[in-house]
């Protein structure tokens, strides 16, 4: 039995198929965890980010030790690179699905924004708005709102329905200093000012 095991680990099948696949999946894991760690750092998640960092580094060290042990195996290099690329992609998809955090939404609309403003208010979104002058001296309305990241699609649908030609931008928000109705509860993870 030991003879079979030692032959398996030294054979071409292990060296050029099994080992590269293990490296590929390990690299996917550590890069995915790393992507999520970066997101948690940017969101101020002090408890989760270090834990993710620990697992990210452990997986990376194990993977790198196998690369160094098989330094002449070009298939392992390809698997390492492919795992890195795939891990980035998967990490971003997971981060998008988690939709952690809050964002600031800025909407600029050329036509009257009254219906859009009314619908956003009726849907429970806190908004601030003012009239402004656009680059071509035309009157525009500028609307601001802070919303939960997992509600972006819902708000975009409202914009498309009530003012489809509106320009909007979305930015991540790390900190709010006052609670907003329906956004930050007193015991939520979003810090509030005193």
Coordinates of N, CA and C in Angstrom, one line a residue:
X1 N 0.8 -1.2 0.0 CA 0.0 0.0 0.0 C 0.9 1.3 0.0
X2 N 1.9 1.3 0.8 CA 2.8 2.4 0.8 C 3.5 2.6 -0.5
X3 N 3.8 1.5 -1.2 CA 4.4 1.6 -2.5 C 3.5 2.3 -3.5
X4 N 2.2 1.9 -3.5 CA 1.2 2.5 -4.4 C 1.1 4.0 -4.1
X5 N 1.0 4.4 -2.8 CA 0.9 5.8 -2.5 C 2.1 6.6 -2.9
X6 N 3.3 6.1 -2.7 CA 4.5 6.8 -3.1 C 4.6 6.9 -4.6
X7 N 4.2 5.9 -5.3 CA 4.2 5.9 -6.8 C 3.2 6.9 -7.3
X8 N 2.1 7.0 -6.6 CA 1.0 8.0 -7.1 C 1.5 9.4 -6.9
X9 N 2.1 9.7 -5.8 CA 2.6 11.1 -5.5 C 3.8 11.5 -6.3
X10 N 4.5 10.5 -6.9 CA 5.7 10.8 -7.7 C 5.4 10.6 -9.2
X11 N 4.2 10.1 -9.6 CA 3.9 9.9 -10.9 C 3.5 11.1 -11.7
X12 N 3.4 11.0 -13.0 CA 3.1 12.1 -13.9 C 1.6 12.6 -13.7
X13 N 0.7 11.6 -13.4 CA -0.7 12.0 -13.2 C -0.8 13.0 -12.0
X14 N -0.1 12.7 -10.9 CA -0.1 13.6 -9.8 C 0.6 14.9 -10.1
X15 N 1.7 14.9 -10.7 CA 2.6 16.0 -11.0 C 1.9 17.0 -11.9
X16 N 1.3 16.5 -13.0 CA 0.8 17.3 -14.1 C -0.7 17.5 -14.1
X17 N -1.5 16.7 -13.3 CA -2.9 16.9 -13.2 C -3.4 17.2 -11.8
X18 N -3.2 16.3 -10.9 CA -3.7 16.4 -9.5 C -3.1 17.7 -8.8
X19 N -1.8 17.8 -8.8 CA -1.1 18.9 -8.1 C -1.6 20.3 -8.7
X20 N -1.5 20.4 -10.0 CA -2.0 21.7 -10.6 C -3.5 22.0 -10.2
X21 N -4.3 21.0 -10.2 CA -5.7 21.2 -9.8 C -5.8 21.7 -8.4
X22 N -5.0 21.0 -7.5 CA -5.0 21.4 -6.1 C -4.5 22.9 -5.9
X23 N -3.5 23.2 -6.7 CA -3.0 24.6 -6.7 C -4.0 25.6 -7.2
X24 N -4.7 25.2 -8.3 CA -5.7 26.0 -8.9 C -6.8 26.3 -7.9
X25 N -7.4 25.3 -7.2 CA -8.5 25.5 -6.3 C -8.0 26.2 -5.0
X26 N -6.8 25.9 -4.6 CA -6.3 26.6 -3.4 C -6.1 28.1 -3.7
X27 N -5.6 28.4 -4.9 CA -5.5 29.8 -5.3 C -6.8 30.5 -5.4
X28 N -7.8 29.9 -6.0 CA -9.1 30.4 -6.0 C -9.6 30.8 -4.6
X29 N -9.4 29.8 -3.7 CA -9.8 30.0 -2.3 C -9.2 31.2 -1.6
X30 N -7.8 31.3 -1.8 CA -7.1 32.4 -1.0 C -7.4 33.7 -1.7
X31 N -7.5 33.8 -3.0 CA -7.8 35.1 -3.6 C -9.2 35.5 -3.3
X32 N -10.2 34.6 -3.4 CA -11.6 34.9 -3.0 C -11.7 35.5 -1.6
X33 N -11.0 34.8 -0.7 CA -11.0 35.2 0.7 C -10.3 36.6 0.8
X34 N -9.2 36.8 0.1 CA -8.5 38.1 0.1 C -9.4 39.2 -0.5
X35 N -10.1 38.9 -1.5 CA -11.0 39.9 -2.1 C -12.1 40.3 -1.0
X36 N -12.7 39.3 -0.4 CA -13.6 39.6 0.7 C -13.0 40.4 1.9
X37 N -11.8 40.0 2.2 CA -11.0 40.7 3.3 C -10.9 42.2 3.0
X38 N -10.5 42.5 1.7 CA -10.3 43.9 1.3 C -11.6 44.6 1.4
X39 N -12.7 44.0 1.0 CA -14.0 44.6 1.1 C -14.4 44.9 2.6
X40 N -14.1 43.9 3.5 CA -14.4 44.1 4.9 C -13.5 45.2 5.5
X41 N -12.3 45.3 5.1 CA -11.4 46.4 5.5 C -12.0 47.7 5.1
X42 N -12.4 47.8 3.8 CA -13.0 49.1 3.4 C -14.3 49.5 4.0
X43 N -15.0 48.5 4.6 CA -16.3 48.7 5.3 C -16.1 48.9 6.8
X44 N -14.8 48.8 7.2 CA -14.5 49.0 8.6 C -14.9 47.8 9.5
X45 N -14.9 46.6 9.0 CA -15.3 45.4 9.7 C -14.0 44.9 10.4
X46 N -13.7 45.4 11.6 CA -12.5 45.1 12.3 C -12.4 43.7 12.8
X47 N -13.5 43.0 13.0 CA -13.5 41.7 13.6 C -13.3 40.6 12.4
X48 N -14.0 40.9 11.3 CA -14.0 39.9 10.3 C -12.7 39.9 9.4
X49 N -12.2 41.1 9.1 CA -11.1 41.3 8.2 C -9.9 40.5 8.6
X50 N -9.4 40.6 9.9 CA -8.2 39.9 10.3 C -8.4 38.4 10.3
X51 N -9.6 37.9 10.6 CA -9.9 36.5 10.5 C -9.8 36.0 9.1
X52 N -10.3 36.7 8.1 CA -10.2 36.4 6.7 C -8.7 36.4 6.3
X53 N -8.0 37.4 6.8 CA -6.6 37.6 6.4 C -5.8 36.4 6.9
X54 N -6.1 35.8 8.1 CA -5.4 34.7 8.6 C -5.6 33.5 7.6
X55 N -6.8 33.2 7.3 CA -7.0 32.0 6.4 C -6.4 32.3 5.0
X56 N -6.5 33.5 4.5 CA -5.9 33.9 3.2 C -4.4 33.5 3.2
X57 N -3.7 33.9 4.2 CA -2.2 33.7 4.3 C -1.9 32.3 4.4
X58 N -2.6 31.6 5.3 CA -2.3 30.1 5.5 C -2.5 29.4 4.2
X59 N -3.6 29.6 3.4 CA -3.8 28.9 2.2 C -2.7 29.3 1.2
X60 N -2.3 30.6 1.1 CA -1.3 31.1 0.2 C 0.1 30.4 0.5
X61 N 0.4 30.3 1.8 CA 1.7 29.7 2.2 C 1.7 28.2 1.8
X62 N 0.7 27.5 2.0 CA 0.6 26.1 1.6 C 0.8 25.9 0.1
X63 N 0.1 26.8 -0.6 CA 0.1 26.8 -2.1 C 1.5 27.1 -2.6
X64 N 2.1 28.2 -2.0 CA 3.5 28.5 -2.5 C 4.5 27.5 -2.1
X65 N 4.3 26.8 -1.0 CA 5.3 25.7 -0.7 C 5.2 24.6 -1.7
X66 N 4.0 24.3 -2.2 CA 3.9 23.3 -3.3 C 4.5 23.8 -4.6
X67 N 4.4 25.1 -4.9 CA 5.0 25.6 -6.1 C 6.5 25.5 -6.0
X68 N 7.1 25.9 -4.9 CA 8.5 25.8 -4.7 C 9.0 24.4 -4.7
X69 N 8.3 23.4 -4.2 CA 8.7 22.0 -4.2 C 8.7 21.5 -5.6
X70 N 7.9 22.1 -6.5 CA 7.7 21.6 -7.9 C 8.1 22.8 -8.8
X71 N 9.2 23.4 -8.6 CA 9.6 24.6 -9.3 C 9.8 24.4 -10.8
X72 N 10.0 23.2 -11.3 CA 10.2 22.9 -12.7 C 8.9 22.5 -13.4
X73 N 7.8 22.6 -12.7 CA 6.5 22.1 -13.2 C 5.7 23.3 -13.8
X74 N 5.8 23.6 -15.0 CA 5.2 24.7 -15.7 C 3.6 24.7 -15.6
X75 N 3.1 23.5 -15.5 CA 1.6 23.3 -15.4 C 1.1 23.9 -14.1
X76 N 2.0 23.8 -13.0 CA 1.6 24.3 -11.7 C 1.6 25.9 -11.8
X77 N 2.5 26.5 -12.6 CA 2.5 27.9 -12.7 C 1.2 28.4 -13.4
X78 N 0.8 27.7 -14.5 CA -0.4 28.0 -15.2 C -1.6 27.9 -14.3
X79 N -1.6 26.8 -13.5 CA -2.7 26.6 -12.5 C -2.8 27.7 -11.5
X80 N -1.6 28.2 -11.0 CA -1.5 29.3 -10.1 C -2.1 30.5 -10.6
X81 N -1.7 30.9 -11.9 CA -2.2 32.1 -12.5 C -3.7 32.0 -12.8
X82 N -4.1 30.9 -13.3 CA -5.5 30.7 -13.6 C -6.4 30.8 -12.3
X83 N -5.8 30.2 -11.2 CA -6.5 30.3 -9.9 C -6.6 31.7 -9.4
X84 N -5.6 32.5 -9.6 CA -5.6 33.9 -9.2 C -6.7 34.6 -9.9
X85 N -6.7 34.5 -11.2 CA -7.7 35.2 -12.1 C -9.1 34.8 -11.7
X86 N -9.3 33.5 -11.5 CA -10.7 33.0 -11.2 C -11.1 33.4 -9.8
X87 N -10.1 33.4 -8.9 CA -10.4 33.8 -7.5 C -10.9 35.3 -7.4
X88 N -10.2 36.1 -8.2 CA -10.7 37.5 -8.3 C -12.1 37.6 -8.8
X89 N -12.4 36.9 -9.8 CA -13.8 36.9 -10.4 C -14.8 36.4 -9.4
X90 N -14.5 35.3 -8.8 CA -15.5 34.7 -7.8 C -15.6 35.6 -6.6
X91 N -14.5 36.2 -6.1 CA -14.6 37.1 -5.0 C -15.4 38.3 -5.3
X92 N -15.3 38.8 -6.5 CA -16.2 40.0 -6.8 C -17.6 39.6 -6.9
X93 N -17.9 38.4 -7.5 CA -19.3 38.0 -7.5 C -19.9 37.8 -6.1
X94 N -19.1 37.1 -5.3 CA -19.6 36.9 -3.9 C -19.8 38.3 -3.2
X95 N -18.9 39.2 -3.4 CA -19.0 40.5 -2.7 C -20.2 41.2 -3.3
X96 N -20.5 41.1 -4.5 CA -21.7 41.7 -5.1 C -23.0 41.1 -4.6
X97 N -23.0 39.8 -4.4 CA -24.2 39.1 -3.8 C -24.4 39.5 -2.3
X98 N -23.3 39.6 -1.6 CA -23.4 40.0 -0.2 C -23.9 41.4 0.0
X99 N -23.5 42.3 -1.0 CA -24.0 43.7 -0.9 C -23.9 44.3 0.4
X100 N -22.7 44.2 1.0 CA -22.5 44.7 2.4 C -22.3 46.2 2.3
X101 N -22.9 46.9 3.2 CA -22.6 48.3 3.4 C -23.7 49.2 2.9
X102 N -23.3 50.5 2.8 CA -24.2 51.6 2.4 C -23.5 52.4 1.3
X103 N -24.3 53.0 0.4 CA -23.8 53.8 -0.7 C -24.5 55.2 -0.7
X104 N -23.8 56.1 -1.3 CA -24.4 57.4 -1.6 C -24.9 57.4 -3.1
X105 N -26.1 57.8 -3.3 CA -26.6 57.8 -4.7 C -26.8 59.3 -5.0
X106 N -26.3 59.7 -6.1 CA -26.5 61.1 -6.6 C -27.2 61.0 -8.0
X107 N -28.3 61.6 -8.1 CA -29.1 61.6 -9.3 C -29.2 63.0 -9.9
X108 N -28.9 63.2 -11.2 CA -29.0 64.5 -11.8 C -30.0 64.3 -13.0
X109 N -31.1 65.1 -12.9 CA -32.1 64.9 -13.9 C -32.4 66.2 -14.6
X110 N -32.6 66.2 -15.9 CA -32.9 67.4 -16.7 C -34.4 67.8 -16.6
X111 N -35.3 66.8 -16.7 CA -36.7 67.2 -16.7 C -37.1 67.3 -15.2
X112 N -38.3 67.7 -15.0 CA -38.8 67.8 -13.6 C -38.6 66.5 -12.8
X113 N -38.1 66.7 -11.6 CA -37.8 65.5 -10.8 C -38.9 65.3 -9.8
X114 N -40.0 66.0 -9.9 CA -41.1 65.9 -8.8 C -41.6 64.4 -8.7
X115 N -41.9 63.8 -9.8 CA -42.4 62.4 -9.7 C -41.4 61.4 -9.1
X116 N -40.2 61.6 -9.5 CA -39.1 60.7 -9.0 C -38.9 61.0 -7.5
X117 N -38.9 62.2 -7.1 CA -38.7 62.6 -5.7 C -39.8 62.0 -4.9
X118 N -41.0 62.1 -5.4 CA -42.2 61.6 -4.6 C -42.2 60.1 -4.5
X119 N -41.8 59.4 -5.6 CA -41.7 57.9 -5.5 C -40.6 57.5 -4.6
X120 N -39.4 58.1 -4.6 CA -38.4 57.8 -3.7 C -38.8 58.0 -2.2
X121 N -39.5 59.1 -1.9 CA -40.0 59.3 -0.6 C -41.0 58.3 -0.2
X122 N -41.9 58.0 -1.1 CA -43.0 57.0 -0.8 C -42.4 55.6 -0.6
X123 N -41.3 55.4 -1.2 CA -40.6 54.0 -1.0 C -39.8 54.0 0.2
X124 N -39.8 55.1 1.0 CA -39.1 55.1 2.3 C -37.6 55.5 2.2
X125 N -37.2 56.1 1.1 CA -35.8 56.6 1.0 C -35.7 58.0 1.5
X126 N -34.8 58.3 2.3 CA -34.5 59.7 2.7 C -33.7 60.3 1.6
X127 N -34.2 61.5 1.2 CA -33.5 62.2 0.1 C -33.3 63.7 0.5
X128 N -32.3 64.3 -0.2 CA -32.0 65.7 -0.2 C -31.9 66.1 -1.7
X129 N -32.5 67.2 -2.0 CA -32.5 67.6 -3.4 C -32.4 69.1 -3.5
X130 N -31.9 69.6 -4.6 CA -31.9 71.0 -4.9 C -31.8 71.2 -6.4
X131 N -32.2 72.4 -6.8 CA -32.1 72.8 -8.2 C -30.7 73.3 -8.5
X132 N -30.2 73.1 -9.7 CA -28.9 73.5 -10.1 C -28.9 73.9 -11.6
X133 N -27.8 74.3 -12.0 CA -27.6 74.7 -13.4 C -26.6 73.7 -14.1
X134 N -27.0 73.1 -15.2 CA -26.1 72.2 -15.9 C -25.1 72.9 -16.7
X135 N -24.2 72.1 -17.4 CA -23.1 72.6 -18.2 C -23.6 73.5 -19.3
X136 N -24.8 73.2 -19.8 CA -25.3 74.0 -21.0 C -26.3 75.0 -20.5
X137 N -26.2 75.4 -19.2 CA -27.0 76.5 -18.6 C -28.5 76.1 -18.5
X138 N -28.8 74.8 -18.6 CA -30.2 74.3 -18.4 C -30.4 74.0 -17.0
X139 N -31.7 74.1 -16.5 CA -32.0 73.8 -15.1 C -32.0 72.3 -14.9
X140 N -31.4 71.8 -13.9 CA -31.4 70.4 -13.5 C -31.7 70.3 -12.0
X141 N -32.1 69.1 -11.6 CA -32.4 68.8 -10.2 C -31.3 67.8 -9.8
X142 N -30.8 68.0 -8.6 CA -29.8 67.1 -8.1 C -30.4 66.5 -6.8
X143 N -30.4 65.1 -6.8 CA -31.0 64.4 -5.7 C -29.9 63.5 -5.1
X144 N -29.8 63.5 -3.7 CA -28.9 62.7 -3.0 C -29.7 61.8 -2.1
X145 N -29.1 60.6 -1.9 CA -29.7 59.6 -1.0 C -28.6 58.7 -0.5
X146 N -28.7 58.3 0.8 CA -27.9 57.2 1.3 C -28.8 56.0 1.5
X147 N -28.4 54.9 0.8 CA -29.2 53.7 0.8 C -28.3 52.5 1.1
X148 N -29.0 51.4 1.5 CA -28.3 50.1 1.7 C -27.9 49.6 0.4
X149 N -26.7 49.0 0.4 CA -26.2 48.6 -0.9 C -27.0 47.5 -1.6
X150 N -27.7 46.7 -0.8 CA -28.5 45.6 -1.4 C -29.8 46.2 -1.9
X151 N -30.1 47.5 -1.8 CA -31.3 48.1 -2.4 C -31.0 48.9 -3.7
X152 N -29.7 48.8 -4.2 CA -29.4 49.6 -5.3 C -30.3 49.3 -6.5
X153 N -30.5 48.0 -6.8 CA -31.3 47.7 -8.0 C -32.7 48.2 -7.9
X154 N -33.3 48.2 -6.7 CA -34.6 48.6 -6.5 C -34.7 50.1 -6.8
X155 N -33.7 50.9 -6.3 CA -33.7 52.4 -6.6 C -33.5 52.6 -8.1
X156 N -32.6 51.9 -8.7 CA -32.3 52.1 -10.1 C -33.6 51.8 -10.9
X157 N -34.4 50.8 -10.5 CA -35.7 50.6 -11.2 C -36.6 51.8 -11.1
X158 N -36.6 52.4 -9.9 CA -37.5 53.6 -9.7 C -37.0 54.7 -10.6
X159 N -35.7 54.9 -10.7 CA -35.1 56.0 -11.5 C -35.5 55.7 -13.0
X160 N -35.3 54.5 -13.4 CA -35.6 54.1 -14.8 C -37.1 54.3 -15.2
X161 N -38.0 54.0 -14.2 CA -39.4 54.2 -14.4 C -39.8 55.6 -14.4
X162 N -39.4 56.4 -13.5 CA -39.9 57.8 -13.3 C -39.0 58.9 -14.0
X163 N -37.8 58.5 -14.4 CA -36.9 59.5 -15.0 C -35.8 58.7 -15.8
X164 N -36.2 58.0 -16.8 CA -35.2 57.1 -17.5 C -34.0 57.8 -18.0
X165 N -34.0 59.1 -18.3 CA -32.8 59.7 -18.8 C -31.9 60.4 -17.8
X166 N -32.2 60.1 -16.5 CA -31.5 60.7 -15.4 C -30.1 60.1 -15.4
X167 N -29.1 61.0 -15.0 CA -27.7 60.5 -14.8 C -27.6 60.2 -13.3
X168 N -27.0 59.1 -13.0 CA -26.8 58.8 -11.5 C -25.4 58.2 -11.3
X169 N -24.9 58.4 -10.1 CA -23.6 57.8 -9.7 C -23.8 57.3 -8.3
X170 N -23.0 56.2 -8.1 CA -23.1 55.5 -6.8 C -21.7 55.4 -6.2
X171 N -21.6 55.8 -4.9 CA -20.3 55.8 -4.2 C -20.4 55.0 -2.9
X172 N -19.4 54.3 -2.5 CA -19.4 53.6 -1.2 C -19.3 54.6 -0.1
X173 N -20.0 54.3 1.0 CA -19.9 55.1 2.2 C -19.4 54.3 3.3
X174 N -18.3 54.7 4.0 CA -17.8 53.9 5.1 C -18.4 54.3 6.4
X175 N -18.8 55.5 6.6 CA -19.2 56.0 7.9 C -20.3 57.0 7.7
X176 N -21.3 56.9 8.6 CA -22.4 57.9 8.7 C -22.4 58.4 10.2
X177 N -22.6 59.7 10.4 CA -22.5 60.2 11.8 C -23.8 60.3 12.5
X178 N -24.9 60.2 11.7 CA -26.2 60.2 12.3 C -27.1 59.1 11.7
X179 N -27.9 58.6 12.5 CA -28.8 57.5 12.0 C -29.8 58.1 11.1
X180 N -30.2 57.3 10.1 CA -31.3 57.7 9.2 C -32.4 56.7 9.3
X181 N -33.7 57.1 9.2 CA -34.8 56.1 9.3 C -34.6 55.0 8.3
X182 N -34.7 53.8 8.9 CA -34.6 52.6 8.0 C -33.2 52.2 7.6
X183 N -32.2 53.0 7.9 CA -30.9 52.7 7.5 C -30.0 52.2 8.6
X184 N -29.8 53.0 9.6 CA -28.9 52.6 10.7 C -29.6 52.6 12.0
X185 N -29.8 51.4 12.6 CA -30.4 51.2 13.9 C -29.4 51.5 15.0
X186 N -29.8 51.9 16.2 CA -28.9 52.2 17.3 C -27.8 51.1 17.5
X187 N -28.1 49.8 17.4 CA -27.2 48.8 17.6 C -26.6 48.2 16.4
X188 N -26.7 48.9 15.3 CA -26.2 48.4 14.0 C -24.7 48.5 13.9
X189 N -24.1 47.9 12.9 CA -22.6 48.0 12.8 C -22.2 49.3 12.2
X190 N -23.1 50.2 11.8 CA -22.7 51.5 11.2 C -22.6 52.4 12.4
X191 N -21.4 53.0 12.6 CA -21.1 53.9 13.7 C -21.9 55.2 13.5
X192 N -22.3 55.7 14.7 CA -23.1 56.9 14.7 C -22.4 58.0 15.5
X193 N -22.5 59.2 15.2 CA -22.0 60.3 16.0 C -22.7 60.5 17.3
X194 N -22.2 61.2 18.2 CA -22.8 61.5 19.5 C -23.7 62.7 19.4

